[in-house]
Short mmCIF file of C-alpha atoms in Angstrom, two decimals:
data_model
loop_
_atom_site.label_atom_id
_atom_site.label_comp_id
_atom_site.label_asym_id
_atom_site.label_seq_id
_atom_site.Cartn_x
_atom_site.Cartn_y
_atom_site.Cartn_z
CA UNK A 1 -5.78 24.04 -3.68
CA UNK A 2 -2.78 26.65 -3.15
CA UNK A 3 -3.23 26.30 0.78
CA UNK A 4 -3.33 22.38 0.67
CA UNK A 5 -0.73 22.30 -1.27
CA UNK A 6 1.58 24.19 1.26
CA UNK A 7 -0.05 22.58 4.34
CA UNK A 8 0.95 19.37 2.44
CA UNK A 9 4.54 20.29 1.92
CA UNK A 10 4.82 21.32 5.31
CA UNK A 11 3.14 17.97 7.15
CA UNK A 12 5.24 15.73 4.59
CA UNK A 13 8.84 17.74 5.06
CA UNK A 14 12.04 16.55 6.49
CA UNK A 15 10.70 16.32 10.17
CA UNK A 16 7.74 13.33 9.13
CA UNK A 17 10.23 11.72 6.95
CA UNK A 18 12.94 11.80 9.92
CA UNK A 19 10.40 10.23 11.92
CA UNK A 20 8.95 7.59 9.73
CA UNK A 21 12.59 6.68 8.58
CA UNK A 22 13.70 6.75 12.53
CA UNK A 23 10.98 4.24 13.29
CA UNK A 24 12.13 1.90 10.53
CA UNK A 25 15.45 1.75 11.79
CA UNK A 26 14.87 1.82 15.43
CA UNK A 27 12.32 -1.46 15.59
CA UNK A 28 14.48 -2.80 12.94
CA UNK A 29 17.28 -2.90 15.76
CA UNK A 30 15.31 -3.29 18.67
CA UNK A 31 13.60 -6.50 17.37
CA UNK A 32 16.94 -7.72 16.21
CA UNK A 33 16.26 -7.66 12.38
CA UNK A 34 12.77 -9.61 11.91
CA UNK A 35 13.60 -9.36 8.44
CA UNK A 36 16.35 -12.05 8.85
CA UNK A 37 12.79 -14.30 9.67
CA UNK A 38 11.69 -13.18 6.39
CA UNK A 39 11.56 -17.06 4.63
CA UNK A 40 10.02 -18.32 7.63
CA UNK A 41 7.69 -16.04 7.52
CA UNK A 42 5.89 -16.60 4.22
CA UNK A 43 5.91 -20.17 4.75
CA UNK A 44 4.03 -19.04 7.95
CA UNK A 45 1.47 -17.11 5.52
CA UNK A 46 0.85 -20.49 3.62
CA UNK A 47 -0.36 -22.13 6.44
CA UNK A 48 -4.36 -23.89 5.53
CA UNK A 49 -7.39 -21.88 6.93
CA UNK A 50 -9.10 -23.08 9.32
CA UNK A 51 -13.41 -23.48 9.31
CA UNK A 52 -14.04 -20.26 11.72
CA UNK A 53 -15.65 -16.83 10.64
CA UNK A 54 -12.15 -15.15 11.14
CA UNK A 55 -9.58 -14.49 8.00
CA UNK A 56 -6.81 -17.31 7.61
CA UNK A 57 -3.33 -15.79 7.81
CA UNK A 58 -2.48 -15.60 4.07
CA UNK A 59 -6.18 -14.35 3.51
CA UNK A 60 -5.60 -11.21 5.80
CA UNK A 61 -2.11 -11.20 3.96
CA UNK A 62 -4.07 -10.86 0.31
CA UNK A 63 -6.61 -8.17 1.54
CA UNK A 64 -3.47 -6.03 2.60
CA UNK A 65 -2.02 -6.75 -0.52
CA UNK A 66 -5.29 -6.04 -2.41
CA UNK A 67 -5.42 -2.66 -0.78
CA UNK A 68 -1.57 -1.85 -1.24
CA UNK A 69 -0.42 -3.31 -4.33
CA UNK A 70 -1.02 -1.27 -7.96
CA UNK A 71 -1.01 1.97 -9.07
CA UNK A 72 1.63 3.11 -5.89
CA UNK A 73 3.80 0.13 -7.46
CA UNK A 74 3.72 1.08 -11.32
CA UNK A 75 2.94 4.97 -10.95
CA UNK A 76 4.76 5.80 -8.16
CA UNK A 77 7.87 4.50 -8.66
CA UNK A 78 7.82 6.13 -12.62
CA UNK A 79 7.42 9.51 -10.68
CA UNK A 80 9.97 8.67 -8.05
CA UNK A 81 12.06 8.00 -10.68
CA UNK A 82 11.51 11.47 -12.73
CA UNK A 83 12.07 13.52 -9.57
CA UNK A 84 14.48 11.79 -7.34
CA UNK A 85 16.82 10.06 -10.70
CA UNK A 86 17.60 6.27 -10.77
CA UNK A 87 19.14 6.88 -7.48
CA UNK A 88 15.58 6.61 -6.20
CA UNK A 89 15.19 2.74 -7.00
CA UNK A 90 17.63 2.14 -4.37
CA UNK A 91 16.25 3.97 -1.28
CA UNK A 92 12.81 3.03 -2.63
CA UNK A 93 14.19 -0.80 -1.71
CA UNK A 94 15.97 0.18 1.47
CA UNK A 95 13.35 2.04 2.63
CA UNK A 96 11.12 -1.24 1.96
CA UNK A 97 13.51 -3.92 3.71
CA UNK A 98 13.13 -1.30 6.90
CA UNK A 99 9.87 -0.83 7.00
CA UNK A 100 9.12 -4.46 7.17
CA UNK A 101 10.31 -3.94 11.31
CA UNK A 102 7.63 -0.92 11.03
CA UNK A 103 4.77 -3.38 9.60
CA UNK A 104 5.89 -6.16 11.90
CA UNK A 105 5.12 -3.61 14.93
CA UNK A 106 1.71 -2.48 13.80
CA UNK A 107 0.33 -5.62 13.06
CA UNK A 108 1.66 -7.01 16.79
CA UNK A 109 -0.16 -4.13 18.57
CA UNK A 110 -3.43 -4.98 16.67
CA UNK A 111 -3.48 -8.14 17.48
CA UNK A 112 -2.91 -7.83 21.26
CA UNK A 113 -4.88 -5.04 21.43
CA UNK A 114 -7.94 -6.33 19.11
CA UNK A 115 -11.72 -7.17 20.40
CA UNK A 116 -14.37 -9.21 19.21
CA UNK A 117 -17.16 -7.64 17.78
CA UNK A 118 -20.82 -8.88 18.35
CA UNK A 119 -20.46 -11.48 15.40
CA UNK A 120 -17.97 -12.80 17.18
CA UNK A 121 -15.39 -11.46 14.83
CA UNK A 122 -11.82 -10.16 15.49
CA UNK A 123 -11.78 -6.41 14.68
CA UNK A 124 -8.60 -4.31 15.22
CA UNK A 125 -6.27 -1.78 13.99
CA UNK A 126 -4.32 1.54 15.17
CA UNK A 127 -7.63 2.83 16.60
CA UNK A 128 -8.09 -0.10 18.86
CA UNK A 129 -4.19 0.10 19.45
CA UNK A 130 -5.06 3.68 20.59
CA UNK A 131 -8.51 2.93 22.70
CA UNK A 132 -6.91 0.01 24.43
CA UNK A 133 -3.55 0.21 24.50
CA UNK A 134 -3.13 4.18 25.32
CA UNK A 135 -6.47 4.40 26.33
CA UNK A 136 -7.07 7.31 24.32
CA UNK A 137 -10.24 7.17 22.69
CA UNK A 138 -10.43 10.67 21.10
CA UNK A 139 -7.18 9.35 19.43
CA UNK A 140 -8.80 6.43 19.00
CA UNK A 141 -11.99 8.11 16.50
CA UNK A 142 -9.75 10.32 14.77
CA UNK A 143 -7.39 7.84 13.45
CA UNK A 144 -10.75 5.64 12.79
CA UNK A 145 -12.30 9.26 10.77
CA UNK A 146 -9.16 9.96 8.76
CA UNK A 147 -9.42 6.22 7.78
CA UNK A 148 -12.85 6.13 6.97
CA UNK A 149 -12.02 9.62 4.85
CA UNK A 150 -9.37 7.82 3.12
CA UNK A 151 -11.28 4.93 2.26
CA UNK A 152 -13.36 7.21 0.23
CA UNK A 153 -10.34 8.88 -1.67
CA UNK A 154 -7.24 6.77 -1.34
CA UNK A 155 -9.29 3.45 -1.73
CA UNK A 156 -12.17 4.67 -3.72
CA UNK A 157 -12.68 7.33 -6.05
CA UNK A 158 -8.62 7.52 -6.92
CA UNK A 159 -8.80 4.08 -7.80
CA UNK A 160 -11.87 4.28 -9.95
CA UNK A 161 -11.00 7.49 -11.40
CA UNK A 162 -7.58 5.77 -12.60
CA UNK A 163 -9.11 2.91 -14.50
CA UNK A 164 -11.74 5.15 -16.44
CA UNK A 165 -8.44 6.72 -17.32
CA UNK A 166 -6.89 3.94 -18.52
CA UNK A 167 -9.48 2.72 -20.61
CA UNK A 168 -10.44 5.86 -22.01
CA UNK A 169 -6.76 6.36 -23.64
CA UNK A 170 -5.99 2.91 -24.30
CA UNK A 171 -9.79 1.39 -25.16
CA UNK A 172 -11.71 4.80 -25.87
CA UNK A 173 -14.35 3.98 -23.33
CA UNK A 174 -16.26 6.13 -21.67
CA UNK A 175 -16.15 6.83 -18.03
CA UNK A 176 -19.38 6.21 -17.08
CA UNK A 177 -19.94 2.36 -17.92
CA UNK A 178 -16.78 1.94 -16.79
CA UNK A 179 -17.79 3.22 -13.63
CA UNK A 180 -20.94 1.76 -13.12
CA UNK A 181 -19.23 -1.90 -13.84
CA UNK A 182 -16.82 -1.13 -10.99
CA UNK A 183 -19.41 -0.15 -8.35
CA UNK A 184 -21.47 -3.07 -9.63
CA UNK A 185 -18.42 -6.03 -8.96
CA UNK A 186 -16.87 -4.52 -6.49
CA UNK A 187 -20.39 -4.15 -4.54
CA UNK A 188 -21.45 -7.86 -5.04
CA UNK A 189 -17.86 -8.72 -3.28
CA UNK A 190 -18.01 -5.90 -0.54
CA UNK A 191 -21.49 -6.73 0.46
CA UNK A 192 -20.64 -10.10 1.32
CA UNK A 193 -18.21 -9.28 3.94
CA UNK A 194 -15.08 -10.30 5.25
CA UNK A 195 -14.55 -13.55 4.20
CA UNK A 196 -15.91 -12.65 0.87
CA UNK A 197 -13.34 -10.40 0.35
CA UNK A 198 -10.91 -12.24 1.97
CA UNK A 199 -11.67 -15.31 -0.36
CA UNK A 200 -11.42 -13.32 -3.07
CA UNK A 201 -8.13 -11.71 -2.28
CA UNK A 202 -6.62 -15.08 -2.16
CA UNK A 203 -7.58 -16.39 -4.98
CA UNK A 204 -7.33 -13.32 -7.42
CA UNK A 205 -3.99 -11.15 -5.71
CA UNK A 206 -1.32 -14.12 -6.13
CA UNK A 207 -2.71 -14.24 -9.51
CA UNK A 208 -2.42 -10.48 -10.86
CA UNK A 209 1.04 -9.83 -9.14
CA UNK A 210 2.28 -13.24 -10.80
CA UNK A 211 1.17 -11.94 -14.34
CA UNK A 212 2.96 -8.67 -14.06
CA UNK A 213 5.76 -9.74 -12.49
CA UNK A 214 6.29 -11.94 -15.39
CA UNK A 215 5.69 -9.42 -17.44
CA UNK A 216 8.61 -7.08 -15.91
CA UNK A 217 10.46 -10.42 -16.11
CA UNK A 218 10.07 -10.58 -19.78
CA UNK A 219 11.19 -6.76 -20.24
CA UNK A 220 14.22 -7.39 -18.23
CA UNK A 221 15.17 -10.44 -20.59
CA UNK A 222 14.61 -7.80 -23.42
CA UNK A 223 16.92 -4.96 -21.93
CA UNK A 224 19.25 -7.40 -20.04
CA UNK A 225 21.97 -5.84 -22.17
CA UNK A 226 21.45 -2.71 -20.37
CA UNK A 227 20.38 -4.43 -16.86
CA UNK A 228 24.20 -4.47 -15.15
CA UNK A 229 24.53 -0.91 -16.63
CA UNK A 230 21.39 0.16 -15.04
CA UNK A 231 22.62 -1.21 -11.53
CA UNK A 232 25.53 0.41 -11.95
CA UNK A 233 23.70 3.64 -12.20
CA UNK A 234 21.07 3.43 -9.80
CA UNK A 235 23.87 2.94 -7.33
CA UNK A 236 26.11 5.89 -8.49
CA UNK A 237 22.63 8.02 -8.35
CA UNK A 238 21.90 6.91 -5.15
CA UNK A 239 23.55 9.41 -2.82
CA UNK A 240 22.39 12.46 -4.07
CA UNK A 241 19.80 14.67 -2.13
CA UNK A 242 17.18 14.66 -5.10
CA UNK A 243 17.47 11.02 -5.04
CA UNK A 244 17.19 10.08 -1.37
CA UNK A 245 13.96 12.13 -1.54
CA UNK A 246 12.86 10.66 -4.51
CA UNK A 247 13.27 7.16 -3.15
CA UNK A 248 11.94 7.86 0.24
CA UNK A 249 8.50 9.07 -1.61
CA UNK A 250 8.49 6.13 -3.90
CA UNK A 251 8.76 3.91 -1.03
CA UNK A 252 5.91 5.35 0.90
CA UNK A 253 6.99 7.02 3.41
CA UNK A 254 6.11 10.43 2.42
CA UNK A 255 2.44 10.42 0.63
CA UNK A 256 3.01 14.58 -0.73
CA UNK A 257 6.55 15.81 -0.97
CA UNK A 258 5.78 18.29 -3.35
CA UNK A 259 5.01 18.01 -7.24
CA UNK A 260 2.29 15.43 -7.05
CA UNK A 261 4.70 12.55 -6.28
CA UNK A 262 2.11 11.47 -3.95
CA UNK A 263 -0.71 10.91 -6.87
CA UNK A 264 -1.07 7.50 -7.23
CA UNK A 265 1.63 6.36 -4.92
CA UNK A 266 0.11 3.79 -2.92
CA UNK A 267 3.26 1.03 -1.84
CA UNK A 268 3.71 -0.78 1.25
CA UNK A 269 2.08 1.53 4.10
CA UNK A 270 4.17 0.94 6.78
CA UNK A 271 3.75 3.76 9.27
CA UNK A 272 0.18 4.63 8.45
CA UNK A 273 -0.96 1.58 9.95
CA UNK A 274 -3.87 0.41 7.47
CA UNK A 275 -2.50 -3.13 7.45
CA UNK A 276 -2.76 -3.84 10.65
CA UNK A 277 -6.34 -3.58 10.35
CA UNK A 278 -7.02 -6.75 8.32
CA UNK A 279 -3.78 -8.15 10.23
CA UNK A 280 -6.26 -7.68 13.01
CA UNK A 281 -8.72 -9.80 11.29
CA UNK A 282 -6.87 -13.51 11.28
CA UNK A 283 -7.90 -16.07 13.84
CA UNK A 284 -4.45 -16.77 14.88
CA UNK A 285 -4.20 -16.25 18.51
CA UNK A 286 -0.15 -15.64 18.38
CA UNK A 287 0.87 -11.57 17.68
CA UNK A 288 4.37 -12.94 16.23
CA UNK A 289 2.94 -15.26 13.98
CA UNK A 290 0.37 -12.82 12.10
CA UNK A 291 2.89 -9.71 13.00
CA UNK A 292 5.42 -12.39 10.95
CA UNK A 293 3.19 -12.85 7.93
CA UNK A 294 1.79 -9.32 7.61
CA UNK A 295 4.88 -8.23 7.46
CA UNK A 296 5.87 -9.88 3.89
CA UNK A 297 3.28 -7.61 2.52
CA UNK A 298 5.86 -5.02 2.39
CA UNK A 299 8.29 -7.00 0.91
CA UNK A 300 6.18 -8.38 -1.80
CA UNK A 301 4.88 -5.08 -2.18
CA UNK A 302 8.89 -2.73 -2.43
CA UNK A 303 11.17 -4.84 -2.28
CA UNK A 304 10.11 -6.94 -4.81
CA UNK A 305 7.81 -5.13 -7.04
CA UNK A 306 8.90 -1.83 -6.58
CA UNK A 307 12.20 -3.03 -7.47
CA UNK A 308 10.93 -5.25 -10.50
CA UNK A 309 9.60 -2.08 -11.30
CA UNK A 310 12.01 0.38 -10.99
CA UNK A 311 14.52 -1.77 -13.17
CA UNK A 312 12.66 -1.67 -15.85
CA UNK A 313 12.08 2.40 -16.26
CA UNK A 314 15.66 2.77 -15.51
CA UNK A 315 16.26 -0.43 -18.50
CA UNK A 316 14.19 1.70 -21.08
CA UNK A 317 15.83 5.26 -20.21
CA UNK A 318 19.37 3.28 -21.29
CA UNK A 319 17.36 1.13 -24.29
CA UNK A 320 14.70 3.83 -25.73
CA UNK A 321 15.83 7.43 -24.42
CA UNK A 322 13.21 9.28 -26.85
CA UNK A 323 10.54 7.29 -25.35
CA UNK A 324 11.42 8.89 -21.77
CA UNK A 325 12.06 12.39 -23.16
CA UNK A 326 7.96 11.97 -25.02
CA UNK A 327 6.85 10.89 -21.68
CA UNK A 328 5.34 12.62 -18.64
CA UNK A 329 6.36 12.03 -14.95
CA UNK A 330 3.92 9.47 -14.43
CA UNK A 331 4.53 7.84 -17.64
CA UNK A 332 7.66 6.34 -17.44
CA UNK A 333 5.89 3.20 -16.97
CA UNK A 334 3.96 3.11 -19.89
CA UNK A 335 7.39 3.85 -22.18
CA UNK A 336 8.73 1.05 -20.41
CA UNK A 337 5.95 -1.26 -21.07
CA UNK A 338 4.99 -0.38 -24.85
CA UNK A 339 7.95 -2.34 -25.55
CA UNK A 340 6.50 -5.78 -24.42
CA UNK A 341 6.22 -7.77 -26.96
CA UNK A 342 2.56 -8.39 -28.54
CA UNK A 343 0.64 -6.91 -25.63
CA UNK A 344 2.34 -3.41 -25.08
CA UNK A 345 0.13 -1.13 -23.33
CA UNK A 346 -3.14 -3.10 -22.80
CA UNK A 347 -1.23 -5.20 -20.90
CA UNK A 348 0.11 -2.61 -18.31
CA UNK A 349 -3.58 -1.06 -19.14
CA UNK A 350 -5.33 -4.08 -17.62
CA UNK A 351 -2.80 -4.49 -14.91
CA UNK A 352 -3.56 -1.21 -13.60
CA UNK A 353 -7.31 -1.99 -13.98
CA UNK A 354 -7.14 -5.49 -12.18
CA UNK A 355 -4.83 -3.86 -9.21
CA UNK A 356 -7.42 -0.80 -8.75
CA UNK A 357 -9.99 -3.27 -8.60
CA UNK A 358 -8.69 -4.93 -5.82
CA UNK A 359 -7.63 -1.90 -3.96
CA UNK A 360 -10.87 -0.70 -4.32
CA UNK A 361 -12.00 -4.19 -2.54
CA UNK A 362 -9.03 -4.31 -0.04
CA UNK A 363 -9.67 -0.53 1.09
CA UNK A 364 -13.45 -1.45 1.54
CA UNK A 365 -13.29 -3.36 4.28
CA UNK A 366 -10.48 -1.13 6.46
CA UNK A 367 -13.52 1.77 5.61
CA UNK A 368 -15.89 -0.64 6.92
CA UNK A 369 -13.61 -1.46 10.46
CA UNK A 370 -13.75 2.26 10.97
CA UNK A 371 -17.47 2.93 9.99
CA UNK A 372 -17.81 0.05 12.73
CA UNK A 373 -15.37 1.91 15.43
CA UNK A 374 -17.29 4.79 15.30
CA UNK A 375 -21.14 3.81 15.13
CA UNK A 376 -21.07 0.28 15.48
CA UNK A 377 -23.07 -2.16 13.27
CA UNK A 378 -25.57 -0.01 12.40
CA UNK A 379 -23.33 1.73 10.11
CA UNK A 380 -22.07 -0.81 7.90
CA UNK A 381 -24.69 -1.20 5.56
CA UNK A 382 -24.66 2.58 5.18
CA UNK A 383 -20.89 3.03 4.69
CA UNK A 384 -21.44 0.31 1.98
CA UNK A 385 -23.87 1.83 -0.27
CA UNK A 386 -22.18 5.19 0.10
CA UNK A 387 -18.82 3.33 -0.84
CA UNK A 388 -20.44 1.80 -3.72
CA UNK A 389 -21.58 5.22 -5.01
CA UNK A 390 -18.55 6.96 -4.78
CA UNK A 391 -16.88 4.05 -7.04
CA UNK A 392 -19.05 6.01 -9.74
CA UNK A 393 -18.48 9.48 -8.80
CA UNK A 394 -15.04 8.97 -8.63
CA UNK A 395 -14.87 8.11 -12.20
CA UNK A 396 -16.34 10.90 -13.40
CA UNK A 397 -15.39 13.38 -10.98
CA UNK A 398 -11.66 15.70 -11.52
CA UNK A 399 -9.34 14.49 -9.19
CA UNK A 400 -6.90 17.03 -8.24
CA UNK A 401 -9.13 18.30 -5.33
CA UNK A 402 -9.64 14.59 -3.89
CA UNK A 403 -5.92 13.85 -4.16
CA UNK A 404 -4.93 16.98 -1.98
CA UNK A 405 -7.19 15.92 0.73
CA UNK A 406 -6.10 12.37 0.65
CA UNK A 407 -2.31 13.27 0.88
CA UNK A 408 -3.80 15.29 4.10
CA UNK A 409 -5.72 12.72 5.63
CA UNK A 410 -2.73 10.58 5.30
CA UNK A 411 -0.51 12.19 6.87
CA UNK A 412 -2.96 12.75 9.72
CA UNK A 413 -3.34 9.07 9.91
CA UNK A 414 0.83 8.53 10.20
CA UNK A 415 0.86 10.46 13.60
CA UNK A 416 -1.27 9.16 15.91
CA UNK A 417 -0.29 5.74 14.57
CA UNK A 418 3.49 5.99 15.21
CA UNK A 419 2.71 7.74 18.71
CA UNK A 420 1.18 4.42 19.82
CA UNK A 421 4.41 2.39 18.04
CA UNK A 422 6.28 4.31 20.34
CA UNK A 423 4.42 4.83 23.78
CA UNK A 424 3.21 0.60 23.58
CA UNK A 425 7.50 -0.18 21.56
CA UNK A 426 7.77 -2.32 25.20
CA UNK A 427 5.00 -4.69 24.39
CA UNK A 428 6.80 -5.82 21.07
CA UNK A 429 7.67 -8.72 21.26
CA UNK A 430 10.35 -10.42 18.31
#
């Protein structure tokens, strides 16, 4: 644990962060802002499916979603908050409305570079980007590895192990049903395939997000006494070292600064390249358009959630201070939210429990892509069943071992990705 720890502070320190932030802002600039497109975009994302095998757009939107939206949202920005101040809230958002150009970069690549597989099916992603584009295949299987390794922790057993958490301190229920219901659901989706889980994405994501947005809607109208002051604050707090860094790791950018701030923290992935993978998977012929609609998923996902969010915990530190000073890092959140009226903590309880669920059903199928890069077919049905297992033993199993090696794997993931952003940057096209 003590030597991935300090391999972990040393992949995630100031030179990765430089780099992930210097991508943001470069591609921001050299596609002249795509974020100006932003409203055009989502109406882009609404656009009807069409009767073919392939994902719609706004169907490979929700499965990105699905995979990205949750515990990185609620968790990480409450520890964000506790280590970087309220400052954090505000390069959290920044750091979101840049990495949108990032996003809108991997998803092109996938697309151009994506192939059919024998189904007849799109399949894509950074590996592809890698095999095709650079021609690097070796690159290619280890991007495709680290995913298929983070599958298993980021999208898997962290996820599962969170809601047995949950619903042990809120509900008193015991792991094990718990975990054996997850596996269950989430297998009867998974084995269905792609447009399984892309059907369900779209039907369930817009749903969950809605209902907790309203609910951080409703605690806003409760503190709005203390809402301007909380600005106010987050903006003073901004500019301070322990805030930038804060921020930066609340926004995703850095998966394991130090002190755990990556546990849990699963935002908008832009620079580890995941969503391109189900970007990969819409039947739109066009790079821009899908590189256009993929790329709201980080703004749905920071700047608007995170944000929500972020508001909120700084809201209650001004409205309830004791509650803060009772809580722990990651708990911020929950002080927040025990003020909402009626509901209090089951409702944040079951929010976390419907986003891990479809995370764990989002982060299926970019395990599945890379099961498929790396023995075709064949290993699908494998990868499956071992996925569905691990959805149990990761809610039974301690954690802190799992979460070291994820924050690894991640950061594996980040560098081969951005090396193809940059060697293929000509063939992005705004």
């Amino acid at each position: 644990m003590a030597l991935l720890e300090q391999i972990n502070n040393l992949l995630w320190g100031l030179p990765l962060i430089i780099l992930l932030m210097g991508t943001h802002i470069y591609f921001t600039f050299k596609l002249r802002f795509p974020q100006k497109n932003l409203f055009r975009a989502i109406r882009l994302s609404l656009f009807p499916a069409e009767d073919t095998p392939n994902l719609s757009p706004f169907s490979a939107l929700s499965t990105t979603l699905a995979a990205t939206l949750g515990t990185g949202n609620i968790v990480g920005v409450s520890t964000a908050v506790a280590l970087g101040g309220p400052g954090a809230i505000f390069w959290c958002w920044i750091t979101g409305i840049l990495g949108m150009a990032t996003a809108y970069g991997e998803c092109y690549l996938s697309v151009l570079h994506r192939q059919q597989n024998k189904d007849g099916l799109y399949v894509g992603g950074p590996m592809y980007v890698l095999k095709n584009g650079l021609h690097n295949k070796k690159l290619g299987s280890l991007y495709a590895l680290c995913t298929l390794a983070a599958a298993f922790g980021v999208g898997c057993t962290t996820q599962a192990n969170s809601v047995t958490r949950a619903t042990a301190l809120s509900f008193g229920i015991s792991p094990h049903p718990v975990g054996i219901a997850l596996a269950v659901v989430t297998g009867m989706v998974i084995i269905g395939g792609i447009r399984s889980i892309g059907s369900l994405c779209e039907r369930t994501v817009p749903a969950i997000t809605f209902l907790y947005l309203l609910g951080c809607a409703v605690l806003l109208l409760l503190y709005r006494h203390q809402l301007v002051t909380a600005i106010v604050w987050i903006i003073k707090d901004a500019f301070s070292f322990a805030s930038l860094a804060g921020g930066v790791a609340g926004a995703g950018l850095q998966r394991a600064l130090r002190y755990g701030i990556a546990r849990g923290l699963f935002t908008n992935e832009a620079g580890i390249g995941t969503s391109a993978i189900a970007a990969a998977a819409s039947h739109t012929d066009d790079p821009k358009i899908q590189a256009y609609v993929s790329m709201t998923a980080v703004f749905w996902d920071t700047v608007v959630m995170c944000l929500l969010t972020g508001l909120v915990v700084v809201c209650n530190m001004l409205y309830d201070p004791a509650s803060v000073a009772a809580a722990a890092e990651t708990d911020l959140t929950a002080a927040a939210f025990s003020h909402l009226p009626y509901v209090g903590d089951a409702f944040l309880t079951i929010s976390l429990c419907a986003f891990a669920v479809t995370t764990l059903i989002g982060w299926s199928y970019f395990g599945e892509k890379a099961a498929e890069y790396l023995g075709g077919n064949r290993s699908v049905p494998l990868y499956k069943l071992c996925y569905i297992v691990m959805i149990y033993l990761g809610a039974i199993i301690p954690m802190h071992l799992v979460w070291e090696c994820t924050d690894l794997i991640n950061g594996i993931m980040a560098l081969p990705n951005l090396l193809a952003l940059w060697a293929l940057r000509r063939e992005i096209k705004s």
